[in-house]
Each structure stands twice: as C-alpha cells, then as structure tokens.
Amino acid sequence: MKRIVIKVGSHVLTENGKISKDRMASLVELIASLQHTNKEIILVSSGAVSSGYTQLKLDKSFIPNKQALAAIGQPLLLRMYQEKFGKFNMLCSQILLTASDLDSRKRTEHAKQAIEVLLANKVIPIINENDVTATEELVFGDNDRLSAHVAYHFDADILVILSDIDGYYDKDPRKFVDAIVFKEHGFLDKKSLTSEHTPNNEFATGGIVTKLQSAQFLLENGKAMFLASGFDLSDIKSFLIDGIQRGGTLFRV
Ligand code: ADP
C-alpha cells in the first residue's frame, strides 16, 4: 500500500462543539509517521462547519447558514492543520472539491495533476467539499462518498475512514450489546446499503450507510476500504504501519 486516503469525520474532530486540538494533533502525528514510511497520504477532513460555529452562532438547521459557517470555518480549520503539520516540518494544502468536479474527466485530471505535484513534494493535500457550491456533505454524507471518489480517481490503494465507531458490526452496536464486529467484509447486500440512517448529532449526517455505500463503490472498482476508530488510533496505526490488523473492518474482495 503506497497511496492512502484518510477520511476523518466531524464526530471525531469535534468535541463540545469545537475542533479537538488533541485529536487533530494525534491524526497529524499519525500522518507524519506514515510519511516516514514512504506512504503518500491524502486527507479528507470535515470540521469546517463546527469551526465556523465557534466564531458565529448561526442556526445550523438552515442549510445556507451551514454553508456560511463552512465558509467561515474552512480557513480556520486549515490554519489549525498548518500549525500542527508545521510542528513536523510538513506542509499541507487545501483542495475544495464537489462530487460534480469528479464527474468531469477534465476537472478530475486537473485536480489529479495538482495532487501528484503536491504528493511528489511531500505536501499533504487536505480535501473537503466546497460547501458553498455543493451541499451534499451538509445534507448527507459527511464526506464519506466524496472520500471514496477521491480514493478511486486519485489512484489510492485504500480508503481509511476514521469514525466514531471502531468497525462495522452485524447490527448497530450502540443499540445492541451483543453486536459482533466484522473483521473483514466483502460486497454488501442491498438492504444494508439502503437502510434508514439517523444522524446522531447536529454536526454529522453520515451514519454507517454512507460508509457502506463508499465501501461498495470501492469494492466494485477493485479497491479496498478500512473502517476504524478515530478516537483511538492504535488500530489504524498497527494496520498501516506494522501490517497487523488488531481491530477495525477491512472491506475487500
Ligand atoms: P462519523 O461521524 O464518525 O463519520 P457516524 O456517527 O455518522 O460516523 O456513523 C457511525 C455510526 O453509525 C456509529 O456510531 C453507530 O451508532 C452507527 N451504526 C449503525 N449501524 C451500525 C453498524 N452495523 N456497525 C457500526 N456502526 C453502526
């Protein structure tokens, strides 16, 4: 595995309505150690809306307000990343994309060229949805789908989703104590890809279904996906650095 897309959701990055500096620092430290092992990392990060909300309290139930909050928060989020990567003498960069950019061959190629130059120069591309021209992330998805498309179009070997859950279970582990985690999973059935999902806080709208849809898309396109905890990075560290799977779910066929 050489090129890895890591997606971090707003649940993981946010604590008490603010970006958690500790969690961001752990994530950046992980990315720095992956770079030391010659891996190329593309980060897909949510968190712009919650960053913006720390500066201006707009009602988040109204989508245009969320767009405005994302516009306020995105530069703040990047500033935090720049500061954290700076501690490792690393540069990061911002790429704002919409799903429709990736529908266009020409625009995908343009973005890919820029990403290749960034990666060749050891700069971390940090991708987010451009919330002012597209609202998919704000309405549903929390970047799960965007990150799958990023992994596919920019030739990653695997997508890693760092979530508030440490894997994919046979039923919702927050509702059922006897839920069992899948260590590996292949193609998903229709039901698991369409079941109703309930967002479990005001910042995140994804839920497990959008992660499963991302997994399915990647499996159909010959790629893999790994779902692991973003709160405790030990599973993802041992998987990516030592090549040992202790926890998390590996989707592959
Ligand atoms: P994030 O914000 O980390 O991207 P979400 O909170 O939106 O992720 O989605 C993950 C949530 O999906 C879990 O916290 C869990 O409550 C719920 N969930 C529902 N069914 C399952 C399942 N079968 N396996 C794992 N999580 C599930």
PDB file of C-alpha atoms and ligand atoms in Angstrom:
ATOM      1  CA  MET A   1       0.000   0.000   0.000  1.00  0.00           C
ATOM      2  CA  LYS A   2       1.547   3.202  -1.162  1.00  0.00           C
ATOM      3  CA  ARG A   3      -1.162   5.832  -1.548  1.00  0.00           C
ATOM      4  CA  ILE A   4      -3.747   6.111   1.203  1.00  0.00           C
ATOM      5  CA  VAL A   5      -6.766   8.387   1.545  1.00  0.00           C
ATOM      6  CA  ILE A   6      -7.686   9.039   5.174  1.00  0.00           C
ATOM      7  CA  LYS A   7     -11.112  10.483   5.871  1.00  0.00           C
ATOM      8  CA  VAL A   8     -11.889  11.987   9.238  1.00  0.00           C
ATOM      9  CA  GLY A   9     -15.462  12.890  10.136  1.00  0.00           C
ATOM     10  CA  SER A  10     -16.765  15.777  12.163  1.00  0.00           C
ATOM     11  CA  HIS A  11     -17.661  13.499  15.106  1.00  0.00           C
ATOM     12  CA  VAL A  12     -14.033  12.598  15.523  1.00  0.00           C
ATOM     13  CA  LEU A  13     -12.616  16.082  15.069  1.00  0.00           C
ATOM     14  CA  THR A  14     -15.181  17.895  17.185  1.00  0.00           C
ATOM     15  CA  GLU A  15     -15.567  17.924  20.938  1.00  0.00           C
ATOM     16  CA  ASN A  16     -18.094  20.084  22.790  1.00  0.00           C
ATOM     17  CA  GLY A  17     -18.803  21.985  19.578  1.00  0.00           C
ATOM     18  CA  LYS A  18     -15.160  22.827  18.888  1.00  0.00           C
ATOM     19  CA  ILE A  19     -12.320  21.219  16.947  1.00  0.00           C
ATOM     20  CA  SER A  20     -10.442  18.991  19.364  1.00  0.00           C
ATOM     21  CA  LYS A  21      -6.805  20.065  19.207  1.00  0.00           C
ATOM     22  CA  ASP A  22      -5.678  16.805  20.802  1.00  0.00           C
ATOM     23  CA  ARG A  23      -7.422  14.629  18.261  1.00  0.00           C
ATOM     24  CA  MET A  24      -6.176  16.726  15.385  1.00  0.00           C
ATOM     25  CA  ALA A  25      -2.655  16.518  16.818  1.00  0.00           C
ATOM     26  CA  SER A  26      -2.855  12.700  17.066  1.00  0.00           C
ATOM     27  CA  LEU A  27      -4.108  12.477  13.496  1.00  0.00           C
ATOM     28  CA  VAL A  28      -1.316  14.719  12.210  1.00  0.00           C
ATOM     29  CA  GLU A  29       1.248  12.701  14.167  1.00  0.00           C
ATOM     30  CA  LEU A  30      -0.074   9.517  12.545  1.00  0.00           C
ATOM     31  CA  ILE A  31       0.167  11.087   9.082  1.00  0.00           C
ATOM     32  CA  ALA A  32       3.719  12.235   9.809  1.00  0.00           C
ATOM     33  CA  SER A  33       4.779   8.746  10.835  1.00  0.00           C
ATOM     34  CA  LEU A  34       3.127   7.279   7.733  1.00  0.00           C
ATOM     35  CA  GLN A  35       5.069   9.704   5.582  1.00  0.00           C
ATOM     36  CA  HIS A  36       8.241   8.476   7.222  1.00  0.00           C
ATOM     37  CA  THR A  37       7.456   5.008   5.933  1.00  0.00           C
ATOM     38  CA  ASN A  38       7.160   6.481   2.425  1.00  0.00           C
ATOM     39  CA  LYS A  39       3.411   6.402   2.180  1.00  0.00           C
ATOM     40  CA  GLU A  40       1.530   9.089   0.296  1.00  0.00           C
ATOM     41  CA  ILE A  41      -1.366  10.453   2.307  1.00  0.00           C
ATOM     42  CA  ILE A  42      -4.361  12.411   1.109  1.00  0.00           C
ATOM     43  CA  LEU A  43      -6.548  13.667   3.941  1.00  0.00           C
ATOM     44  CA  VAL A  44     -10.270  14.280   3.542  1.00  0.00           C
ATOM     45  CA  SER A  45     -11.357  16.334   6.504  1.00  0.00           C
ATOM     46  CA  SER A  46     -14.723  17.579   7.688  1.00  0.00           C
ATOM     47  CA  GLY A  47     -14.986  20.090  10.504  1.00  0.00           C
ATOM     48  CA  ALA A  48     -15.445  23.402   8.658  1.00  0.00           C
ATOM     49  CA  VAL A  49     -18.988  23.986   9.914  1.00  0.00           C
ATOM     50  CA  SER A  50     -18.129  23.313  13.535  1.00  0.00           C
ATOM     51  CA  SER A  51     -15.057  25.539  13.232  1.00  0.00           C
ATOM     52  CA  GLY A  52     -17.200  28.330  11.834  1.00  0.00           C
ATOM     53  CA  TYR A  53     -19.763  27.886  14.597  1.00  0.00           C
ATOM     54  CA  THR A  54     -17.141  28.715  17.227  1.00  0.00           C
ATOM     55  CA  GLN A  55     -16.998  32.197  15.655  1.00  0.00           C
ATOM     56  CA  LEU A  56     -20.620  32.871  14.768  1.00  0.00           C
ATOM     57  CA  LYS A  57     -23.701  31.181  16.202  1.00  0.00           C
ATOM     58  CA  LEU A  58     -25.984  30.682  13.217  1.00  0.00           C
ATOM     59  CA  ASP A  59     -28.900  28.237  13.233  1.00  0.00           C
ATOM     60  CA  LYS A  60     -27.466  25.081  11.689  1.00  0.00           C
ATOM     61  CA  SER A  61     -30.829  23.644  10.722  1.00  0.00           C
ATOM     62  CA  PHE A  62     -30.883  26.087   7.773  1.00  0.00           C
ATOM     63  CA  ILE A  63     -28.555  24.862   5.011  1.00  0.00           C
ATOM     64  CA  PRO A  64     -27.451  28.343   3.765  1.00  0.00           C
ATOM     65  CA  ASN A  65     -26.364  29.085   7.342  1.00  0.00           C
ATOM     66  CA  LYS A  66     -24.312  25.897   7.342  1.00  0.00           C
ATOM     67  CA  GLN A  67     -22.729  26.953   4.051  1.00  0.00           C
ATOM     68  CA  ALA A  68     -21.850  30.313   5.578  1.00  0.00           C
ATOM     69  CA  LEU A  69     -20.403  28.586   8.654  1.00  0.00           C
ATOM     70  CA  ALA A  70     -18.312  26.335   6.422  1.00  0.00           C
ATOM     71  CA  ALA A  71     -17.013  29.408   4.570  1.00  0.00           C
ATOM     72  CA  ILE A  72     -16.023  30.963   7.909  1.00  0.00           C
ATOM     73  CA  GLY A  73     -14.631  27.751   9.352  1.00  0.00           C
ATOM     74  CA  GLN A  74     -12.658  26.278   6.442  1.00  0.00           C
ATOM     75  CA  PRO A  75      -9.733  28.754   6.683  1.00  0.00           C
ATOM     76  CA  LEU A  76      -9.695  28.345  10.468  1.00  0.00           C
ATOM     77  CA  LEU A  77      -9.597  24.574  10.109  1.00  0.00           C
ATOM     78  CA  LEU A  78      -6.717  24.787   7.630  1.00  0.00           C
ATOM     79  CA  ARG A  79      -4.840  27.183   9.871  1.00  0.00           C
ATOM     80  CA  MET A  80      -5.046  24.636  12.657  1.00  0.00           C
ATOM     81  CA  TYR A  81      -3.799  21.890  10.341  1.00  0.00           C
ATOM     82  CA  GLN A  82      -0.958  24.107   9.110  1.00  0.00           C
ATOM     83  CA  GLU A  83       0.132  24.748  12.649  1.00  0.00           C
ATOM     84  CA  LYS A  84       0.027  21.046  13.581  1.00  0.00           C
ATOM     85  CA  PHE A  85       1.812  19.869  10.413  1.00  0.00           C
ATOM     86  CA  GLY A  86       4.334  22.683  10.891  1.00  0.00           C
ATOM     87  CA  LYS A  87       5.480  21.019  14.110  1.00  0.00           C
ATOM     88  CA  PHE A  88       6.679  18.128  11.952  1.00  0.00           C
ATOM     89  CA  ASN A  89       8.138  20.490   9.337  1.00  0.00           C
ATOM     90  CA  MET A  90       5.456  19.382   6.957  1.00  0.00           C
ATOM     91  CA  LEU A  91       3.380  21.437   4.562  1.00  0.00           C
ATOM     92  CA  CYS A  92      -0.297  20.897   3.927  1.00  0.00           C
ATOM     93  CA  SER A  93      -2.587  22.283   1.264  1.00  0.00           C
ATOM     94  CA  GLN A  94      -6.268  22.857   0.678  1.00  0.00           C
ATOM     95  CA  ILE A  95      -8.318  21.360  -2.126  1.00  0.00           C
ATOM     96  CA  LEU A  96     -12.024  22.065  -2.227  1.00  0.00           C
ATOM     97  CA  LEU A  97     -13.954  19.728  -4.485  1.00  0.00           C
ATOM     98  CA  THR A  98     -17.506  18.901  -5.331  1.00  0.00           C
ATOM     99  CA  ALA A  99     -18.767  15.494  -6.413  1.00  0.00           C
ATOM    100  CA  SER A 100     -19.578  17.002  -9.826  1.00  0.00           C
ATOM    101  CA  ASP A 101     -15.912  18.006 -10.269  1.00  0.00           C
ATOM    102  CA  LEU A 102     -15.170  14.298 -10.209  1.00  0.00           C
ATOM    103  CA  ASP A 103     -17.897  13.615 -12.788  1.00  0.00           C
ATOM    104  CA  SER A 104     -15.936  15.680 -15.250  1.00  0.00           C
ATOM    105  CA  ARG A 105     -12.889  13.996 -16.738  1.00  0.00           C
ATOM    106  CA  LYS A 106     -11.200  17.287 -17.440  1.00  0.00           C
ATOM    107  CA  ARG A 107     -11.641  18.674 -13.932  1.00  0.00           C
ATOM    108  CA  THR A 108     -10.635  15.372 -12.358  1.00  0.00           C
ATOM    109  CA  GLU A 109      -7.480  15.372 -14.472  1.00  0.00           C
ATOM    110  CA  HIS A 110      -6.676  18.955 -13.431  1.00  0.00           C
ATOM    111  CA  ALA A 111      -7.107  18.109  -9.763  1.00  0.00           C
ATOM    112  CA  LYS A 112      -5.084  14.925 -10.187  1.00  0.00           C
ATOM    113  CA  GLN A 113      -2.173  16.786 -11.756  1.00  0.00           C
ATOM    114  CA  ALA A 114      -2.037  19.199  -8.833  1.00  0.00           C
ATOM    115  CA  ILE A 115      -2.309  16.370  -6.306  1.00  0.00           C
ATOM    116  CA  GLU A 116       0.539  14.470  -7.973  1.00  0.00           C
ATOM    117  CA  VAL A 117       2.790  17.529  -7.664  1.00  0.00           C
ATOM    118  CA  LEU A 118       1.818  18.031  -4.020  1.00  0.00           C
ATOM    119  CA  LEU A 119       2.455  14.383  -3.134  1.00  0.00           C
ATOM    120  CA  ALA A 120       5.738  14.291  -5.042  1.00  0.00           C
ATOM    121  CA  ASN A 121       6.833  17.213  -2.872  1.00  0.00           C
ATOM    122  CA  LYS A 122       5.629  15.577   0.351  1.00  0.00           C
ATOM    123  CA  VAL A 123       2.844  18.114   0.843  1.00  0.00           C
ATOM    124  CA  ILE A 124      -0.362  16.749   2.377  1.00  0.00           C
ATOM    125  CA  PRO A 125      -3.456  17.557   0.295  1.00  0.00           C
ATOM    126  CA  ILE A 126      -6.402  18.245   2.608  1.00  0.00           C
ATOM    127  CA  ILE A 127      -9.621  17.835   0.698  1.00  0.00           C
ATOM    128  CA  ASN A 128     -13.061  18.984   1.716  1.00  0.00           C
ATOM    129  CA  GLU A 129     -16.280  19.500  -0.124  1.00  0.00           C
ATOM    130  CA  ASN A 130     -16.720  23.010  -1.451  1.00  0.00           C
ATOM    131  CA  ASP A 131     -19.799  23.671   0.667  1.00  0.00           C
ATOM    132  CA  VAL A 132     -20.652  26.971  -0.942  1.00  0.00           C
ATOM    133  CA  THR A 133     -21.292  25.446  -4.367  1.00  0.00           C
ATOM    134  CA  ALA A 134     -22.374  21.975  -3.240  1.00  0.00           C
ATOM    135  CA  THR A 135     -24.346  20.870  -0.248  1.00  0.00           C
ATOM    136  CA  GLU A 136     -24.071  17.084  -0.439  1.00  0.00           C
ATOM    137  CA  GLU A 137     -21.797  16.920   2.592  1.00  0.00           C
ATOM    138  CA  LEU A 138     -24.009  19.283   4.555  1.00  0.00           C
ATOM    139  CA  VAL A 139     -27.181  17.448   3.702  1.00  0.00           C
ATOM    140  CA  PHE A 140     -25.939  13.873   3.870  1.00  0.00           C
ATOM    141  CA  GLY A 141     -22.711  12.004   3.613  1.00  0.00           C
ATOM    142  CA  ASP A 142     -20.274  13.901   5.793  1.00  0.00           C
ATOM    143  CA  ASN A 143     -17.623  13.403   3.082  1.00  0.00           C
ATOM    144  CA  ASP A 144     -17.881   9.580   3.106  1.00  0.00           C
ATOM    145  CA  ARG A 145     -18.861   9.452  -0.540  1.00  0.00           C
ATOM    146  CA  LEU A 146     -16.505  12.222  -1.588  1.00  0.00           C
ATOM    147  CA  SER A 147     -13.605  10.370   0.044  1.00  0.00           C
ATOM    148  CA  ALA A 148     -14.455   7.167  -1.856  1.00  0.00           C
ATOM    149  CA  HIS A 149     -14.424   9.098  -5.131  1.00  0.00           C
ATOM    150  CA  VAL A 150     -11.171  10.769  -4.162  1.00  0.00           C
ATOM    151  CA  ALA A 151      -9.600   7.358  -3.453  1.00  0.00           C
ATOM    152  CA  TYR A 152     -10.790   5.996  -6.786  1.00  0.00           C
ATOM    153  CA  HIS A 153      -9.969   8.955  -9.056  1.00  0.00           C
ATOM    154  CA  PHE A 154      -6.642   9.801  -7.456  1.00  0.00           C
ATOM    155  CA  ASP A 155      -5.389   6.209  -7.593  1.00  0.00           C
ATOM    156  CA  ALA A 156      -5.194   5.387  -3.896  1.00  0.00           C
ATOM    157  CA  ASP A 157      -4.722   1.792  -2.829  1.00  0.00           C
ATOM    158  CA  ILE A 158      -7.103   2.095   0.078  1.00  0.00           C
ATOM    159  CA  LEU A 159      -9.531   4.467   1.771  1.00  0.00           C
ATOM    160  CA  VAL A 160      -9.347   4.621   5.550  1.00  0.00           C
ATOM    161  CA  ILE A 161     -12.419   6.030   7.275  1.00  0.00           C
ATOM    162  CA  LEU A 162     -11.746   7.162  10.826  1.00  0.00           C
ATOM    163  CA  SER A 163     -15.086   7.175  12.564  1.00  0.00           C
ATOM    164  CA  ASP A 164     -16.725   7.410  15.964  1.00  0.00           C
ATOM    165  CA  ILE A 165     -17.219   3.655  15.658  1.00  0.00           C
ATOM    166  CA  ASP A 166     -14.342   1.159  15.614  1.00  0.00           C
ATOM    167  CA  GLY A 167     -15.676  -1.078  12.846  1.00  0.00           C
ATOM    168  CA  TYR A 168     -18.707  -2.427  11.001  1.00  0.00           C
ATOM    169  CA  TYR A 169     -20.922  -4.635  13.156  1.00  0.00           C
ATOM    170  CA  ASP A 170     -23.660  -7.108  12.312  1.00  0.00           C
ATOM    171  CA  LYS A 171     -26.088  -4.646  13.952  1.00  0.00           C
ATOM    172  CA  ASP A 172     -25.840  -1.167  15.497  1.00  0.00           C
ATOM    173  CA  PRO A 173     -23.515  -1.625  18.489  1.00  0.00           C
ATOM    174  CA  ARG A 174     -24.995   1.423  20.183  1.00  0.00           C
ATOM    175  CA  LYS A 175     -28.351  -0.320  20.329  1.00  0.00           C
ATOM    176  CA  PHE A 176     -27.337  -3.966  20.719  1.00  0.00           C
ATOM    177  CA  VAL A 177     -24.749  -5.067  23.280  1.00  0.00           C
ATOM    178  CA  ASP A 178     -24.322  -8.404  21.523  1.00  0.00           C
ATOM    179  CA  ALA A 179     -23.351  -6.832  18.178  1.00  0.00           C
ATOM    180  CA  ILE A 180     -20.330  -8.533  16.615  1.00  0.00           C
ATOM    181  CA  VAL A 181     -17.717  -6.684  14.597  1.00  0.00           C
ATOM    182  CA  PHE A 182     -16.757  -7.933  11.139  1.00  0.00           C
ATOM    183  CA  LYS A 183     -13.009  -8.220  10.813  1.00  0.00           C
ATOM    184  CA  GLU A 184     -13.403  -8.411   7.061  1.00  0.00           C
ATOM    185  CA  HIS A 185     -16.330  -7.843   4.771  1.00  0.00           C
ATOM    186  CA  GLY A 186     -16.838  -8.253   1.030  1.00  0.00           C
ATOM    187  CA  PHE A 187     -19.665  -6.863  -1.099  1.00  0.00           C
ATOM    188  CA  LEU A 188     -22.650  -5.525   0.819  1.00  0.00           C
ATOM    189  CA  ASP A 189     -26.233  -6.549   0.257  1.00  0.00           C
ATOM    190  CA  LYS A 190     -28.941  -4.197  -0.943  1.00  0.00           C
ATOM    191  CA  LYS A 191     -30.586  -3.887   2.445  1.00  0.00           C
ATOM    192  CA  SER A 192     -27.508  -2.695   4.296  1.00  0.00           C
ATOM    193  CA  LEU A 193     -26.901  -0.111   1.597  1.00  0.00           C
ATOM    194  CA  THR A 194     -30.344   1.406   1.809  1.00  0.00           C
ATOM    195  CA  SER A 195     -31.483   1.089   5.424  1.00  0.00           C
ATOM    196  CA  GLU A 196     -32.613   4.267   7.050  1.00  0.00           C
ATOM    197  CA  HIS A 197     -29.943   6.127   8.889  1.00  0.00           C
ATOM    198  CA  THR A 198     -30.420   8.567  11.717  1.00  0.00           C
ATOM    199  CA  PRO A 199     -27.830  11.246  12.197  1.00  0.00           C
ATOM    200  CA  ASN A 200     -26.658  11.097  15.791  1.00  0.00           C
ATOM    201  CA  ASN A 201     -25.671  14.654  16.300  1.00  0.00           C
ATOM    202  CA  GLU A 202     -26.194  18.045  14.777  1.00  0.00           C
ATOM    203  CA  PHE A 203     -22.771  18.129  13.105  1.00  0.00           C
ATOM    204  CA  ALA A 204     -22.625  14.730  11.473  1.00  0.00           C
ATOM    205  CA  THR A 205     -25.067  13.470   8.926  1.00  0.00           C
ATOM    206  CA  GLY A 206     -23.373  10.391   7.576  1.00  0.00           C
ATOM    207  CA  GLY A 207     -24.059   7.337   9.653  1.00  0.00           C
ATOM    208  CA  ILE A 208     -22.971   3.874   8.722  1.00  0.00           C
ATOM    209  CA  VAL A 209     -24.928   3.647   5.458  1.00  0.00           C
ATOM    210  CA  THR A 210     -22.868   6.220   3.595  1.00  0.00           C
ATOM    211  CA  LYS A 211     -19.716   4.392   4.752  1.00  0.00           C
ATOM    212  CA  LEU A 212     -21.089   1.108   3.420  1.00  0.00           C
ATOM    213  CA  GLN A 213     -22.010   2.768   0.121  1.00  0.00           C
ATOM    214  CA  SER A 214     -18.439   4.036  -0.105  1.00  0.00           C
ATOM    215  CA  ALA A 215     -17.112   0.551   0.612  1.00  0.00           C
ATOM    216  CA  GLN A 216     -19.346  -0.942  -2.078  1.00  0.00           C
ATOM    217  CA  PHE A 217     -18.241   1.637  -4.648  1.00  0.00           C
ATOM    218  CA  LEU A 218     -14.584   0.924  -3.909  1.00  0.00           C
ATOM    219  CA  LEU A 219     -15.037  -2.863  -3.969  1.00  0.00           C
ATOM    220  CA  GLU A 220     -16.802  -2.578  -7.305  1.00  0.00           C
ATOM    221  CA  ASN A 221     -13.805  -0.638  -8.571  1.00  0.00           C
ATOM    222  CA  GLY A 222     -11.156  -3.034  -7.340  1.00  0.00           C
ATOM    223  CA  LYS A 223     -10.145  -1.079  -4.254  1.00  0.00           C
ATOM    224  CA  ALA A 224     -10.326  -1.620  -0.517  1.00  0.00           C
ATOM    225  CA  MET A 225     -11.587   0.317   2.478  1.00  0.00           C
ATOM    226  CA  PHE A 226     -10.718   0.152   6.147  1.00  0.00           C
ATOM    227  CA  LEU A 227     -13.092   1.436   8.837  1.00  0.00           C
ATOM    228  CA  ALA A 228     -11.535   2.110  12.221  1.00  0.00           C
ATOM    229  CA  SER A 229     -11.823   4.290  15.291  1.00  0.00           C
ATOM    230  CA  GLY A 230     -10.757   7.907  15.005  1.00  0.00           C
ATOM    231  CA  PHE A 231     -10.761   8.310  18.787  1.00  0.00           C
ATOM    232  CA  ASP A 232      -8.171   5.666  19.433  1.00  0.00           C
ATOM    233  CA  LEU A 233      -5.714   5.473  16.545  1.00  0.00           C
ATOM    234  CA  SER A 234      -3.926   2.313  17.716  1.00  0.00           C
ATOM    235  CA  ASP A 235      -5.851   0.003  15.338  1.00  0.00           C
ATOM    236  CA  ILE A 236      -5.143   2.122  12.311  1.00  0.00           C
ATOM    237  CA  LYS A 237      -1.501   2.556  13.329  1.00  0.00           C
ATOM    238  CA  SER A 238      -0.854  -1.156  13.640  1.00  0.00           C
ATOM    239  CA  PHE A 239      -2.722  -1.838  10.399  1.00  0.00           C
ATOM    240  CA  LEU A 240      -0.914   0.754   8.288  1.00  0.00           C
ATOM    241  CA  ILE A 241       2.489   0.785   9.942  1.00  0.00           C
ATOM    242  CA  ASP A 242       3.016  -2.771  11.204  1.00  0.00           C
ATOM    243  CA  GLY A 243       0.700  -4.503   8.741  1.00  0.00           C
ATOM    244  CA  ILE A 244      -1.195  -6.167  11.582  1.00  0.00           C
ATOM    245  CA  GLN A 245      -4.961  -5.919  11.864  1.00  0.00           C
ATOM    246  CA  ARG A 246      -5.951  -5.780  15.529  1.00  0.00           C
ATOM    247  CA  GLY A 247      -9.338  -4.095  15.172  1.00  0.00           C
ATOM    248  CA  GLY A 248     -11.390  -2.302  12.545  1.00  0.00           C
ATOM    249  CA  THR A 249     -13.120  -3.721   9.485  1.00  0.00           C
ATOM    250  CA  LEU A 250     -11.319  -4.332   6.225  1.00  0.00           C
ATOM    251  CA  PHE A 251     -13.618  -4.250   3.220  1.00  0.00           C
ATOM    252  CA  ARG A 252     -12.116  -6.189   0.346  1.00  0.00           C
ATOM    253  CA  VAL A 253     -12.984  -8.898  -2.135  1.00  0.00           C
TER     254      VAL A 253
HETATM  255  P1  ADP B   1     -18.708   9.620  11.690  1.00  0.00           P
HETATM  256  O1  ADP B   1     -19.231  10.902  12.191  1.00  0.00           O
HETATM  257  O2  ADP B   1     -17.624   9.044  12.532  1.00  0.00           O
HETATM  258  O3  ADP B   1     -18.328   9.675  10.246  1.00  0.00           O
HETATM  259  P2  ADP B   1     -21.386   8.466  12.112  1.00  0.00           P
HETATM  260  O4  ADP B   1     -21.560   8.698  13.566  1.00  0.00           O
HETATM  261  O5  ADP B   1     -22.140   9.313  11.179  1.00  0.00           O
HETATM  262  O6  ADP B   1     -19.840   8.473  11.745  1.00  0.00           O
HETATM  263  O7  ADP B   1     -21.700   6.917  11.781  1.00  0.00           O
HETATM  264  C1  ADP B   1     -21.268   5.868  12.596  1.00  0.00           C
HETATM  265  C2  ADP B   1     -22.417   5.431  13.497  1.00  0.00           C
HETATM  266  O8  ADP B   1     -23.243   4.517  12.803  1.00  0.00           O
HETATM  267  C3  ADP B   1     -21.957   4.641  14.714  1.00  0.00           C
HETATM  268  O9  ADP B   1     -21.601   5.464  15.781  1.00  0.00           O
HETATM  269  C4  ADP B   1     -23.174   3.759  15.051  1.00  0.00           C
HETATM  270  O10 ADP B   1     -24.000   4.333  16.029  1.00  0.00           O
HETATM  271  C5  ADP B   1     -23.982   3.739  13.753  1.00  0.00           C
HETATM  272  N1  ADP B   1     -24.217   2.382  13.261  1.00  0.00           N
HETATM  273  C6  ADP B   1     -25.425   1.927  12.852  1.00  0.00           C
HETATM  274  N2  ADP B   1     -25.341   0.617  12.465  1.00  0.00           N
HETATM  275  C7  ADP B   1     -24.039   0.242  12.621  1.00  0.00           C
HETATM  276  C8  ADP B   1     -23.318  -0.981  12.361  1.00  0.00           C
HETATM  277  N3  ADP B   1     -23.922  -2.074  11.851  1.00  0.00           N
HETATM  278  N4  ADP B   1     -21.974  -1.004  12.618  1.00  0.00           N
HETATM  279  C9  ADP B   1     -21.352   0.108  13.088  1.00  0.00           C
HETATM  280  N5  ADP B   1     -21.985   1.292  13.343  1.00  0.00           N
HETATM  281  C10 ADP B   1     -23.314   1.380  13.117  1.00  0.00           C
END
